Tab-separated table of C-alpha atoms and ligand atoms in Angstrom:
chain	number	residue	atom	x	y	z
A	1	UNK	CA	134.039	86.037	106.670
A	2	UNK	CA	135.749	83.490	108.822
A	3	UNK	CA	134.132	80.188	109.777
A	4	UNK	CA	133.824	79.689	113.510
A	5	UNK	CA	132.946	76.413	115.178
A	6	UNK	CA	130.192	76.191	117.759
A	7	UNK	CA	132.803	74.819	120.164
A	8	UNK	CA	134.836	78.021	119.840
A	9	UNK	CA	131.715	80.106	120.424
A	10	UNK	CA	130.955	78.046	123.537
A	11	UNK	CA	134.329	79.001	124.973
A	12	UNK	CA	133.103	82.611	125.207
A	13	UNK	CA	130.280	82.204	127.644
A	14	UNK	CA	131.042	84.681	130.404
A	15	UNK	CA	130.617	88.384	131.017
A	16	UNK	CA	134.322	88.942	130.348
A	17	UNK	CA	134.030	87.346	126.921
A	18	UNK	CA	130.532	86.896	125.602
A	19	UNK	CA	129.848	85.649	122.092
A	20	UNK	CA	126.433	84.807	120.746
A	21	UNK	CA	125.047	83.359	117.518
A	22	UNK	CA	122.168	85.089	115.738
A	23	UNK	CA	120.969	83.804	112.361
A	24	UNK	CA	124.120	81.798	111.812
A	25	UNK	CA	126.470	84.722	112.497
A	26	UNK	CA	128.780	85.088	115.469
A	27	UNK	CA	128.909	88.352	117.427
A	28	UNK	CA	131.116	89.495	120.272
A	29	UNK	CA	128.712	91.354	122.540
A	30	UNK	CA	131.002	91.649	125.584
A	31	UNK	CA	131.322	95.442	125.424
A	32	UNK	CA	127.644	95.790	124.584
A	33	UNK	CA	126.451	93.943	127.711
A	34	UNK	CA	126.171	97.027	129.965
A	35	UNK	CA	124.449	98.975	127.182
A	36	UNK	CA	121.821	96.416	126.230
A	37	UNK	CA	118.488	98.143	126.878
A	38	UNK	CA	117.024	94.873	128.123
A	39	UNK	CA	119.873	94.379	130.609
A	40	UNK	CA	122.917	92.159	130.388
A	41	UNK	CA	121.396	89.186	132.141
A	42	UNK	CA	119.180	88.182	129.283
A	43	UNK	CA	122.152	88.163	126.859
A	44	UNK	CA	124.315	86.209	129.285
A	45	UNK	CA	121.665	83.515	129.299
A	46	UNK	CA	122.635	82.858	125.676
A	47	UNK	CA	126.375	83.438	126.067
A	48	UNK	CA	128.285	80.969	123.925
A	49	UNK	CA	125.197	79.596	122.194
A	50	UNK	CA	122.558	80.363	119.579
A	51	UNK	CA	120.296	83.230	120.693
A	52	UNK	CA	118.225	83.513	117.503
A	53	UNK	CA	114.978	82.204	118.929
A	54	UNK	CA	115.002	84.613	121.842
A	55	UNK	CA	116.263	87.491	119.701
A	56	UNK	CA	113.777	87.294	116.847
A	57	UNK	CA	110.419	88.256	118.312
A	58	UNK	CA	111.573	91.281	120.268
A	59	UNK	CA	114.209	92.898	118.083
A	60	UNK	CA	113.915	94.679	114.799
A	61	UNK	CA	115.741	92.283	112.470
A	62	UNK	CA	118.644	94.635	111.849
A	63	UNK	CA	119.089	95.726	115.482
A	64	UNK	CA	122.256	93.763	116.033
A	65	UNK	CA	123.895	94.714	112.752
A	66	UNK	CA	123.053	98.396	113.260
A	67	UNK	CA	124.069	98.716	116.882
A	68	UNK	CA	127.116	96.512	117.103
A	69	UNK	CA	130.383	97.896	115.649
A	70	UNK	CA	131.545	95.988	112.587
A	71	UNK	CA	134.682	94.659	114.291
A	72	UNK	CA	132.410	92.730	116.661
A	73	UNK	CA	130.867	90.815	113.767
A	74	UNK	CA	133.219	87.882	114.057
A	75	UNK	CA	132.149	85.518	111.293
A	76	UNK	CA	129.730	82.752	110.419
A	77	UNK	CA	129.126	79.518	112.239
A	78	UNK	CA	130.764	76.502	110.640
A	79	UNK	CA	127.669	74.455	109.684
A	80	UNK	CA	129.609	71.203	110.132
A	81	UNK	CA	129.919	71.922	113.840
A	82	UNK	CA	126.258	72.640	114.449
A	83	UNK	CA	124.577	69.864	116.350
A	84	UNK	CA	120.919	69.759	115.474
A	85	UNK	CA	118.989	69.323	118.675
A	86	UNK	CA	115.436	68.127	118.550
A	87	UNK	CA	113.976	70.505	121.083
A	88	UNK	CA	111.580	69.273	123.658
A	89	UNK	CA	108.316	71.149	123.548
A	90	UNK	CA	108.087	73.272	126.683
A	91	UNK	CA	105.092	72.966	128.980
A	92	UNK	CA	104.076	76.511	128.043
A	93	UNK	CA	104.253	75.740	124.328
A	94	UNK	CA	102.330	72.509	124.813
A	95	UNK	CA	99.679	74.374	126.691
A	96	UNK	CA	99.506	76.974	123.925
A	97	UNK	CA	99.160	74.306	121.259
A	98	UNK	CA	96.314	72.732	123.202
A	99	UNK	CA	94.576	76.073	123.567
A	100	UNK	CA	95.022	76.707	119.836
A	101	UNK	CA	93.386	73.357	119.071
A	102	UNK	CA	90.511	74.174	121.390
A	103	UNK	CA	89.909	77.711	120.138
A	104	UNK	CA	86.572	78.434	118.488
A	105	UNK	CA	86.435	77.970	114.734
A	106	UNK	CA	86.768	81.140	112.685
A	107	UNK	CA	83.093	80.799	111.727
A	108	UNK	CA	82.184	81.377	115.358
A	109	UNK	CA	83.812	84.815	115.327
A	110	UNK	CA	81.192	87.487	114.752
A	111	UNK	CA	82.854	90.710	115.826
A	112	UNK	CA	86.279	92.191	116.481
A	113	UNK	CA	86.007	91.805	120.255
A	114	UNK	CA	85.854	88.046	119.738
A	115	UNK	CA	89.379	88.042	118.286
A	116	UNK	CA	90.645	89.779	121.383
A	117	UNK	CA	88.999	87.274	123.689
A	118	UNK	CA	90.475	84.346	121.747
A	119	UNK	CA	93.900	86.019	121.612
A	120	UNK	CA	93.826	86.511	125.350
A	121	UNK	CA	93.123	82.834	125.785
A	122	UNK	CA	95.891	81.537	123.558
A	123	UNK	CA	98.737	84.060	123.685
A	124	UNK	CA	101.794	83.405	125.834
A	125	UNK	CA	101.464	85.607	128.950
A	126	UNK	CA	104.368	87.851	127.913
A	127	UNK	CA	102.819	88.531	124.517
A	128	UNK	CA	99.383	89.248	125.966
A	129	UNK	CA	100.931	91.538	128.579
A	130	UNK	CA	102.878	93.487	125.970
A	131	UNK	CA	100.056	93.813	123.445
A	132	UNK	CA	97.180	94.518	125.772
A	133	UNK	CA	98.938	96.755	128.253
A	134	UNK	CA	98.292	100.464	128.428
A	135	UNK	CA	99.838	103.118	130.629
A	136	UNK	CA	99.275	103.747	134.328
A	137	UNK	CA	95.639	103.186	135.327
A	138	UNK	CA	94.613	102.298	131.773
A	139	UNK	CA	91.987	105.039	131.814
A	140	UNK	CA	92.718	106.283	128.315
A	141	UNK	CA	92.550	102.876	126.685
A	142	UNK	CA	89.044	102.455	128.098
A	143	UNK	CA	88.092	106.020	127.237
A	144	UNK	CA	88.995	105.289	123.620
A	145	UNK	CA	86.037	102.893	123.516
A	146	UNK	CA	83.803	104.926	125.776
A	147	UNK	CA	84.174	108.079	123.654
A	148	UNK	CA	82.554	106.362	120.674
A	149	UNK	CA	79.682	105.335	122.912
A	150	UNK	CA	79.010	108.973	123.792
A	151	UNK	CA	78.411	109.778	120.131
A	152	UNK	CA	74.936	109.019	118.876
A	153	UNK	CA	73.621	108.762	115.348
A	154	UNK	CA	71.085	111.017	113.621
A	155	UNK	CA	70.180	108.705	110.741
A	156	UNK	CA	68.548	109.930	107.528
A	157	UNK	CA	65.856	107.902	105.766
A	158	UNK	CA	64.456	107.317	102.266
A	159	UNK	CA	67.748	107.773	100.473
A	160	UNK	CA	67.792	104.695	98.206
A	161	UNK	CA	70.571	102.782	99.851
A	162	UNK	CA	70.269	99.706	97.648
A	163	UNK	CA	73.929	100.160	96.717
A	164	UNK	CA	76.408	101.406	99.285
A	165	UNK	CA	80.112	101.948	98.683
A	166	UNK	CA	82.598	102.328	101.535
A	167	UNK	CA	85.750	102.536	99.448
A	168	UNK	CA	87.753	105.735	99.709
A	169	UNK	CA	91.165	107.296	99.211
A	170	UNK	CA	93.802	107.755	101.880
A	171	UNK	CA	96.582	110.242	101.084
A	172	UNK	CA	95.417	109.979	97.491
A	173	UNK	CA	95.674	106.152	97.391
A	174	UNK	CA	92.706	103.867	96.820
A	175	UNK	CA	91.561	101.896	99.820
A	176	UNK	CA	88.778	99.325	99.790
A	177	UNK	CA	87.922	100.252	103.394
A	178	UNK	CA	87.850	103.615	105.198
A	179	UNK	CA	90.182	101.882	107.639
A	180	UNK	CA	93.938	101.306	107.471
A	181	UNK	CA	96.056	98.871	109.454
A	182	UNK	CA	97.875	100.920	112.023
A	183	UNK	CA	101.381	100.025	113.169
A	184	UNK	CA	101.731	97.580	116.046
A	185	UNK	CA	105.151	96.275	117.020
A	186	UNK	CA	106.606	92.817	117.572
A	187	UNK	CA	104.110	90.747	115.618
A	188	UNK	CA	106.042	87.516	116.053
A	189	UNK	CA	105.364	87.504	119.765
A	190	UNK	CA	101.845	86.511	118.796
A	191	UNK	CA	102.218	84.493	115.581
A	192	UNK	CA	105.212	82.968	113.783
A	193	UNK	CA	104.472	84.896	110.557
A	194	UNK	CA	104.129	88.196	112.441
A	195	UNK	CA	103.296	91.226	110.319
A	196	UNK	CA	103.291	89.191	107.101
A	197	UNK	CA	99.800	88.017	108.028
A	198	UNK	CA	98.674	91.623	107.691
A	199	UNK	CA	100.571	92.231	104.456
A	200	UNK	CA	99.131	89.166	102.753
A	201	UNK	CA	95.559	89.820	103.857
A	202	UNK	CA	95.820	93.530	103.031
A	203	UNK	CA	97.188	92.754	99.549
A	204	UNK	CA	94.286	90.436	98.844
A	205	UNK	CA	91.659	92.920	99.979
A	206	UNK	CA	93.033	96.311	98.915
A	207	UNK	CA	93.593	97.557	102.456
A	208	UNK	CA	96.530	99.832	103.315
A	209	UNK	CA	99.074	98.603	105.861
A	210	UNK	CA	101.282	100.882	107.935
A	211	UNK	CA	104.581	99.069	108.475
A	212	UNK	CA	105.924	99.519	112.013
A	213	UNK	CA	109.542	100.537	112.654
A	214	UNK	CA	109.593	97.839	115.294
A	215	UNK	CA	108.130	95.042	113.227
A	216	UNK	CA	109.384	91.562	114.032
A	217	UNK	CA	109.680	90.787	110.324
A	218	UNK	CA	112.373	92.537	108.317
A	219	UNK	CA	111.191	95.653	106.504
A	220	UNK	CA	112.160	94.222	103.109
A	221	UNK	CA	110.399	90.970	103.865
A	222	UNK	CA	107.179	92.922	104.447
A	223	UNK	CA	107.652	94.881	101.231
A	224	UNK	CA	108.466	91.707	99.287
A	225	UNK	CA	105.277	90.041	100.541
A	226	UNK	CA	103.135	92.764	98.984
A	227	UNK	CA	101.382	92.198	95.655
A	228	UNK	CA	102.063	94.589	92.750
A	229	UNK	CA	100.346	97.913	93.364
A	230	UNK	CA	99.663	97.208	97.033
A	231	UNK	CA	99.885	100.408	99.069
A	232	UNK	CA	102.002	100.462	102.213
A	233	UNK	CA	102.866	103.308	104.567
A	234	UNK	CA	105.708	103.456	107.063
A	235	UNK	CA	105.457	104.305	110.757
A	236	UNK	CA	108.659	105.931	111.942
A	237	UNK	CA	110.333	106.061	115.313
A	238	UNK	CA	113.037	108.660	114.911
A	239	UNK	CA	116.448	107.367	115.893
A	240	UNK	CA	118.912	109.381	117.977
A	241	UNK	CA	121.286	108.702	115.086
A	242	UNK	CA	119.660	110.644	112.242
A	243	UNK	CA	121.784	108.889	109.631
A	244	UNK	CA	120.013	105.625	110.528
A	245	UNK	CA	116.665	107.373	110.147
A	246	UNK	CA	117.635	109.032	106.861
A	247	UNK	CA	118.757	105.736	105.346
A	248	UNK	CA	115.658	103.949	106.594
A	249	UNK	CA	113.243	106.555	105.219
A	250	UNK	CA	114.984	106.807	101.867
A	251	UNK	CA	115.176	103.046	101.544
A	252	UNK	CA	111.448	102.839	102.270
A	253	UNK	CA	110.667	105.426	99.616
A	254	UNK	CA	112.830	103.593	97.108
A	255	UNK	CA	110.975	100.384	97.891
A	256	UNK	CA	107.678	102.058	97.059
A	257	UNK	CA	106.272	103.109	100.438
A	258	UNK	CA	103.664	105.800	99.844
A	259	UNK	CA	103.440	107.719	103.122
A	260	UNK	CA	105.539	108.456	106.195
A	261	UNK	CA	103.829	108.508	109.593
A	262	UNK	CA	106.216	109.958	112.179
A	263	UNK	CA	105.299	108.955	115.732
A	264	UNK	CA	105.413	112.101	117.880
A	265	UNK	CA	103.746	110.967	121.100
A	266	UNK	CA	106.503	108.734	122.447
A	267	UNK	CA	109.612	110.734	123.444
A	268	UNK	CA	109.632	108.300	126.345
A	269	UNK	CA	107.674	105.106	126.534
A	270	UNK	CA	104.664	105.025	128.853
A	271	UNK	CA	104.740	102.756	131.897
A	272	UNK	CA	102.684	99.748	130.907
A	273	UNK	CA	102.339	97.942	134.179
A	274	UNK	CA	100.995	94.665	132.828
A	275	UNK	CA	104.103	94.449	130.671
A	276	UNK	CA	106.366	95.570	133.525
A	277	UNK	CA	105.032	92.970	135.931
A	278	UNK	CA	106.332	90.260	133.634
A	279	UNK	CA	109.866	90.934	134.911
A	280	UNK	CA	108.894	89.561	138.298
A	281	UNK	CA	108.199	86.131	136.963
A	282	UNK	CA	111.016	83.846	135.891
A	283	UNK	CA	110.658	80.979	133.474
A	284	UNK	CA	109.472	78.517	136.061
A	285	UNK	CA	106.641	80.904	136.863
A	286	UNK	CA	108.044	81.726	140.306
A	287	UNK	CA	107.726	85.298	141.480
A	288	UNK	CA	111.113	86.923	141.973
A	289	UNK	CA	112.285	89.832	144.043
A	290	UNK	CA	113.193	92.837	141.977
A	291	UNK	CA	116.923	92.599	141.414
A	292	UNK	CA	117.997	96.057	140.503
A	293	UNK	CA	117.365	97.896	143.758
A	294	UNK	CA	119.553	100.830	142.739
A	295	UNK	CA	117.010	101.502	140.015
A	296	UNK	CA	119.507	102.699	137.433
A	297	UNK	CA	118.458	100.478	134.594
A	298	UNK	CA	115.431	98.465	135.518
A	299	UNK	CA	114.008	95.818	133.281
A	300	UNK	CA	110.617	97.315	132.603
A	301	UNK	CA	108.950	94.882	130.311
A	302	UNK	CA	109.375	94.117	126.644
A	303	UNK	CA	108.577	97.580	125.318
A	304	UNK	CA	110.763	99.726	127.535
A	305	UNK	CA	113.605	97.283	127.052
A	306	UNK	CA	113.968	98.192	123.402
A	307	UNK	CA	112.884	101.811	123.319
A	308	UNK	CA	116.126	103.583	124.134
A	309	UNK	CA	116.970	104.317	120.491
A	310	UNK	CA	113.993	106.686	120.170
A	311	UNK	CA	115.082	110.337	120.182
A	312	UNK	CA	113.354	112.420	122.871
A	313	UNK	CA	114.877	115.613	121.469
A	314	UNK	CA	112.722	115.425	118.336
A	315	UNK	CA	111.090	118.825	117.735
A	316	UNK	CA	109.311	120.979	115.181
A	317	UNK	CA	112.764	122.162	114.074
A	318	UNK	CA	113.346	118.715	112.582
A	319	UNK	CA	110.356	118.901	110.252
A	320	UNK	CA	112.133	120.747	107.398
A	321	UNK	CA	114.838	118.072	107.520
A	322	UNK	CA	112.257	115.299	107.086
A	323	UNK	CA	110.791	117.198	104.156
A	324	UNK	CA	114.255	117.486	102.649
A	325	UNK	CA	114.986	113.758	102.784
A	326	UNK	CA	111.768	112.408	101.289
A	327	UNK	CA	109.034	113.163	98.799
A	328	UNK	CA	106.583	110.906	100.598
A	329	UNK	CA	103.647	112.702	102.191
A	330	UNK	CA	104.496	113.202	105.876
A	331	UNK	CA	101.881	112.707	108.572
A	332	UNK	CA	102.406	113.252	112.315
A	333	UNK	CA	101.050	110.341	114.330
A	334	UNK	CA	100.041	111.173	117.884
A	335	UNK	CA	98.746	114.742	117.687
A	336	UNK	CA	96.161	115.629	120.342
A	337	UNK	CA	95.362	119.341	120.159
A	338	UNK	CA	94.212	121.962	117.656
A	339	UNK	CA	97.348	123.983	118.456
A	340	UNK	CA	99.618	121.195	117.194
A	341	UNK	CA	97.262	120.375	114.336
A	342	UNK	CA	97.590	123.937	113.066
A	343	UNK	CA	101.362	123.789	113.420
A	344	UNK	CA	101.464	120.600	111.369
A	345	UNK	CA	99.311	122.321	108.766
A	346	UNK	CA	101.485	125.443	108.736
A	347	UNK	CA	104.622	123.319	108.372
A	348	UNK	CA	103.133	122.041	105.125
A	349	UNK	CA	102.658	118.451	106.229
A	350	UNK	CA	100.158	116.113	104.608
A	351	UNK	CA	98.163	115.340	107.724
A	352	UNK	CA	97.946	114.170	111.309
A	353	UNK	CA	96.727	111.147	113.199
A	354	UNK	CA	94.756	112.113	116.291
A	355	UNK	CA	95.975	109.348	118.500
A	356	UNK	CA	96.953	108.580	122.065
A	357	UNK	CA	98.959	105.523	121.022
A	358	UNK	CA	96.218	103.102	121.961
A	359	UNK	CA	96.238	104.424	125.527
A	360	UNK	CA	99.851	103.336	125.947
A	361	UNK	CA	101.432	106.752	126.480
A	362	UNK	CA	99.973	109.628	128.514
A	363	UNK	CA	97.208	108.202	130.650
A	364	UNK	CA	94.054	110.322	130.904
A	365	UNK	CA	94.906	111.883	127.550
A	366	UNK	CA	91.622	112.379	125.699
A	367	UNK	CA	90.508	110.151	122.881
A	368	UNK	CA	91.383	110.932	119.281
A	369	UNK	CA	87.745	111.161	118.278
A	370	UNK	CA	87.056	113.742	120.990
A	371	UNK	CA	89.998	115.847	119.840
A	372	UNK	CA	88.747	115.603	116.274
A	373	UNK	CA	85.931	118.079	116.918
A	374	UNK	CA	88.230	120.900	118.056
A	375	UNK	CA	90.858	120.072	115.458
A	376	UNK	CA	88.442	120.241	112.547
A	377	UNK	CA	87.028	123.522	113.864
A	378	UNK	CA	90.555	124.950	114.029
A	379	UNK	CA	91.514	123.743	110.563
A	380	UNK	CA	88.403	125.375	109.100
A	381	UNK	CA	89.926	128.721	110.076
A	382	UNK	CA	92.730	128.028	107.568
A	383	UNK	CA	90.448	127.537	104.555
A	384	UNK	CA	87.786	125.344	102.961
A	385	UNK	CA	87.192	121.975	104.606
A	386	UNK	CA	87.640	119.118	103.806
A	387	UNK	CA	91.036	120.030	102.464
A	388	UNK	CA	92.462	117.388	100.106
A	389	UNK	CA	95.976	118.628	100.933
A	390	UNK	CA	95.675	117.988	104.660
A	391	UNK	CA	94.027	114.844	106.020
A	392	UNK	CA	93.064	114.081	109.581
A	393	UNK	CA	93.042	110.480	110.758
A	394	UNK	CA	91.920	109.039	114.060
A	395	UNK	CA	92.928	105.859	115.816
A	396	UNK	CA	92.312	104.198	119.167
A	397	UNK	CA	89.474	101.996	120.325
A	398	UNK	CA	87.874	101.381	116.926
A	399	UNK	CA	86.115	98.021	117.031
A	400	UNK	CA	82.952	98.637	115.028
A	401	UNK	CA	82.061	100.064	111.646
A	402	UNK	CA	79.788	102.433	113.567
A	403	UNK	CA	82.927	103.876	115.220
A	404	UNK	CA	84.473	104.377	111.792
A	405	UNK	CA	81.382	106.127	110.461
A	406	UNK	CA	81.212	108.442	113.471
A	407	UNK	CA	84.836	109.530	113.057
A	408	UNK	CA	84.384	110.118	109.349
A	409	UNK	CA	81.163	112.036	109.863
A	410	UNK	CA	83.065	114.309	112.248
A	411	UNK	CA	85.761	115.017	109.661
A	412	UNK	CA	88.298	112.170	109.656
A	413	UNK	CA	89.490	110.873	106.275
A	414	UNK	CA	89.846	107.349	107.608
A	415	UNK	CA	90.609	105.570	110.853
A	416	UNK	CA	93.489	103.392	111.973
A	417	UNK	CA	92.986	100.024	113.620
A	418	UNK	CA	95.951	98.435	115.345
A	419	UNK	CA	95.320	95.933	118.107
A	420	UNK	CA	92.123	94.462	116.660
A	421	UNK	CA	93.874	93.359	113.453
A	422	UNK	CA	96.838	92.143	115.444
A	423	UNK	CA	94.640	90.018	117.684
A	424	UNK	CA	92.948	88.627	114.591
A	425	UNK	CA	96.243	87.230	113.287
A	426	UNK	CA	97.439	86.100	116.710
A	427	UNK	CA	94.336	83.947	116.906
A	428	UNK	CA	93.885	82.832	113.280
A	429	UNK	CA	96.810	84.027	111.155
A	430	UNK	CA	96.066	85.583	107.762
A	431	UNK	CA	92.558	84.062	107.730
A	432	UNK	CA	91.777	85.975	110.898
A	433	UNK	CA	92.763	89.289	109.326
A	434	UNK	CA	90.665	88.518	106.252
A	435	UNK	CA	87.722	87.723	108.487
A	436	UNK	CA	88.242	91.017	110.324
A	437	UNK	CA	88.019	92.844	106.986
A	438	UNK	CA	84.837	90.908	106.195
A	439	UNK	CA	83.330	91.910	109.539
A	440	UNK	CA	84.095	95.558	108.778
A	441	UNK	CA	82.493	95.194	105.334
A	442	UNK	CA	79.359	93.574	106.743
A	443	UNK	CA	79.022	96.156	109.475
A	444	UNK	CA	79.736	99.045	107.110
A	445	UNK	CA	77.103	97.867	104.667
A	446	UNK	CA	74.454	97.560	107.342
A	447	UNK	CA	75.317	100.752	109.205
A	448	UNK	CA	75.637	102.893	106.088
A	449	UNK	CA	72.214	101.702	104.931
A	450	UNK	CA	70.685	102.391	108.333
A	451	UNK	CA	72.354	105.781	108.502
A	452	UNK	CA	71.308	106.808	104.989
A	453	UNK	CA	74.836	107.159	103.577
A	454	UNK	CA	75.525	105.660	100.164
A	455	UNK	CA	79.162	106.681	100.019
A	456	UNK	CA	81.849	107.886	102.377
A	457	UNK	CA	81.298	111.417	101.051
A	458	UNK	CA	77.666	111.239	102.231
A	459	UNK	CA	78.845	111.119	105.862
A	460	UNK	CA	78.344	114.581	107.328
A	461	UNK	CA	78.558	116.073	110.847
A	462	UNK	CA	74.762	116.410	111.082
A	463	UNK	CA	74.500	112.597	111.056
A	464	UNK	CA	75.930	112.408	114.554
A	465	UNK	CA	75.077	113.928	117.890
A	466	UNK	CA	78.373	114.516	119.675
A	467	UNK	CA	76.944	116.790	122.369
A	468	UNK	CA	77.837	114.388	125.155
A	469	UNK	CA	81.297	113.654	123.831
A	470	UNK	CA	83.119	116.237	125.939
A	471	UNK	CA	81.342	115.193	129.091
A	472	UNK	CA	83.618	112.840	130.982
A	473	UNK	CA	81.101	112.158	133.676
A	474	UNK	CA	77.797	110.413	133.465
A	475	UNK	CA	76.541	107.033	132.640
A	476	UNK	CA	78.049	105.146	129.777
A	477	UNK	CA	76.573	101.802	128.877
A	478	UNK	CA	78.748	99.019	130.230
A	479	UNK	CA	80.887	97.534	127.475
A	480	UNK	CA	80.579	93.898	128.443
A	481	UNK	CA	82.198	92.561	125.310
A	482	UNK	CA	85.272	94.679	125.824
A	483	UNK	CA	85.343	94.150	129.582
A	484	UNK	CA	85.773	90.403	129.222
A	485	UNK	CA	89.398	91.074	128.307
A	486	UNK	CA	90.040	93.178	131.410
A	487	UNK	CA	93.004	92.091	133.559
A	488	UNK	CA	92.799	91.466	137.275
A	489	UNK	CA	95.640	92.004	139.704
A	490	UNK	CA	98.049	89.062	139.691
A	491	UNK	CA	97.905	88.818	143.489
A	492	UNK	CA	95.107	88.633	146.005
A	493	UNK	CA	94.469	92.195	147.232
A	494	UNK	CA	92.798	90.852	150.390
A	495	UNK	CA	96.246	89.759	151.606
A	496	UNK	CA	97.204	93.401	152.004
A	497	UNK	CA	94.211	94.498	154.032
B	501	LIG	C1	104.404	100.416	121.679
B	501	LIG	O1	104.673	99.397	122.313
B	501	LIG	O2	103.532	101.184	122.032
B	501	LIG	C2	105.115	100.759	120.495
B	501	LIG	O3	104.789	101.694	119.869
B	501	LIG	C3	106.201	99.948	120.027
B	501	LIG	C4	107.414	100.027	120.813
B	501	LIG	C5	107.939	98.856	121.238
B	501	LIG	C6	109.097	98.884	121.935
B	501	LIG	C7	109.730	100.081	122.169
B	501	LIG	C8	109.186	101.245	121.732
B	501	LIG	C9	108.016	101.221	121.052
């Protein structure tokens, strides 16, 4: 590879010849400018200079090497020409550092909502907008919490609960909790170590991590950070280019990943308005007029900017192909009906996740835990239940061990938790994730004792009253803890009256 000086790179700083540096390598992205899902303007900002810092948090590490033809990989930067600049700390970063210093100590955190409140306080606005946003009116994200509050317990007594054990198996793998870490993308937006915080904490505590396709850390870095025997699954966004997907899946299997969770609820990304609004604000914080009036390729926030590789043509016809390329158990993530649950079963898959993508896709889609009731009833028509060959998972809105126990009582094998773990590392790094596990353990111990369940197998449907679950009207207790993280409109609505 040829050595290229930074001065030479700087000579290519226009839209007719645009070179950038990422991780010490020089790329000619001129032809790619009109295709960049995030728009050309953001690349041009780094034309002729090092773009690594801007690139890292919002791109999968191999995005540039995968998408850019090899002849555009020009060479490596001559290290002798690199001028080390001591960067001035930006006002935003200074503010963030101050907020980090002032955040409550980890000892003051008593539940998972607390992590979210702290994360909201310390995260850069773009990161908070991306992580917390949900689609349209954000009805489903709130329903995910509310649904659990419409399920009531029917506790049993006098069952000698001196010892309770909440460990279980997930797809045949031991898990210290009946909870796995669900995939959430772009971890470095919220913490410099990104997803590695989850890997390290999970390895220490025997919790299973689902690695996201769109992690900020490189896939191999996440695998390498695992301890021997640590179980990891892979969440898959299926690429329009199936060769990329095949290689990715087979590489994951070779590296020891134990389950493949194919996301099926995102043929197109939902409109997350909190995230989208971020495009109206430039770096000085000044509101800007929307530039792309023609509306052909609008900059619609972090998520939509990088979602164009996802294949919307994915269909049931592809399932045999997935089965042919891997021996990992395959689970569909994002199923919402008994009809599709039965299809997944009949296609010989290993399971489904009843999920609405944390409320980020189809708004007013029902909650996973509500769908669980119909799905389990349908699966019982195919044979004895529970069926060790077909597992049903639920995610969305889980913040309490009581939520976990309700889902399991209704037939779930385990539940996925995404945002809550992510907020825990945004706020406190690996220690935060470990504390989140501890909170789950403490709550599980107490709730299992109070419910009269000594083991996960003791949790049965008669321990819950889900009669009100399908009723979407009526009073639900106000969730004050959760509501503290609610967003208000960024402008004064009175102005428009
Ligand atoms: C999400 O944001 O909901 C995701 O699942 C991750 C993602 C991020 C960017 C593009 C597509 C999906």
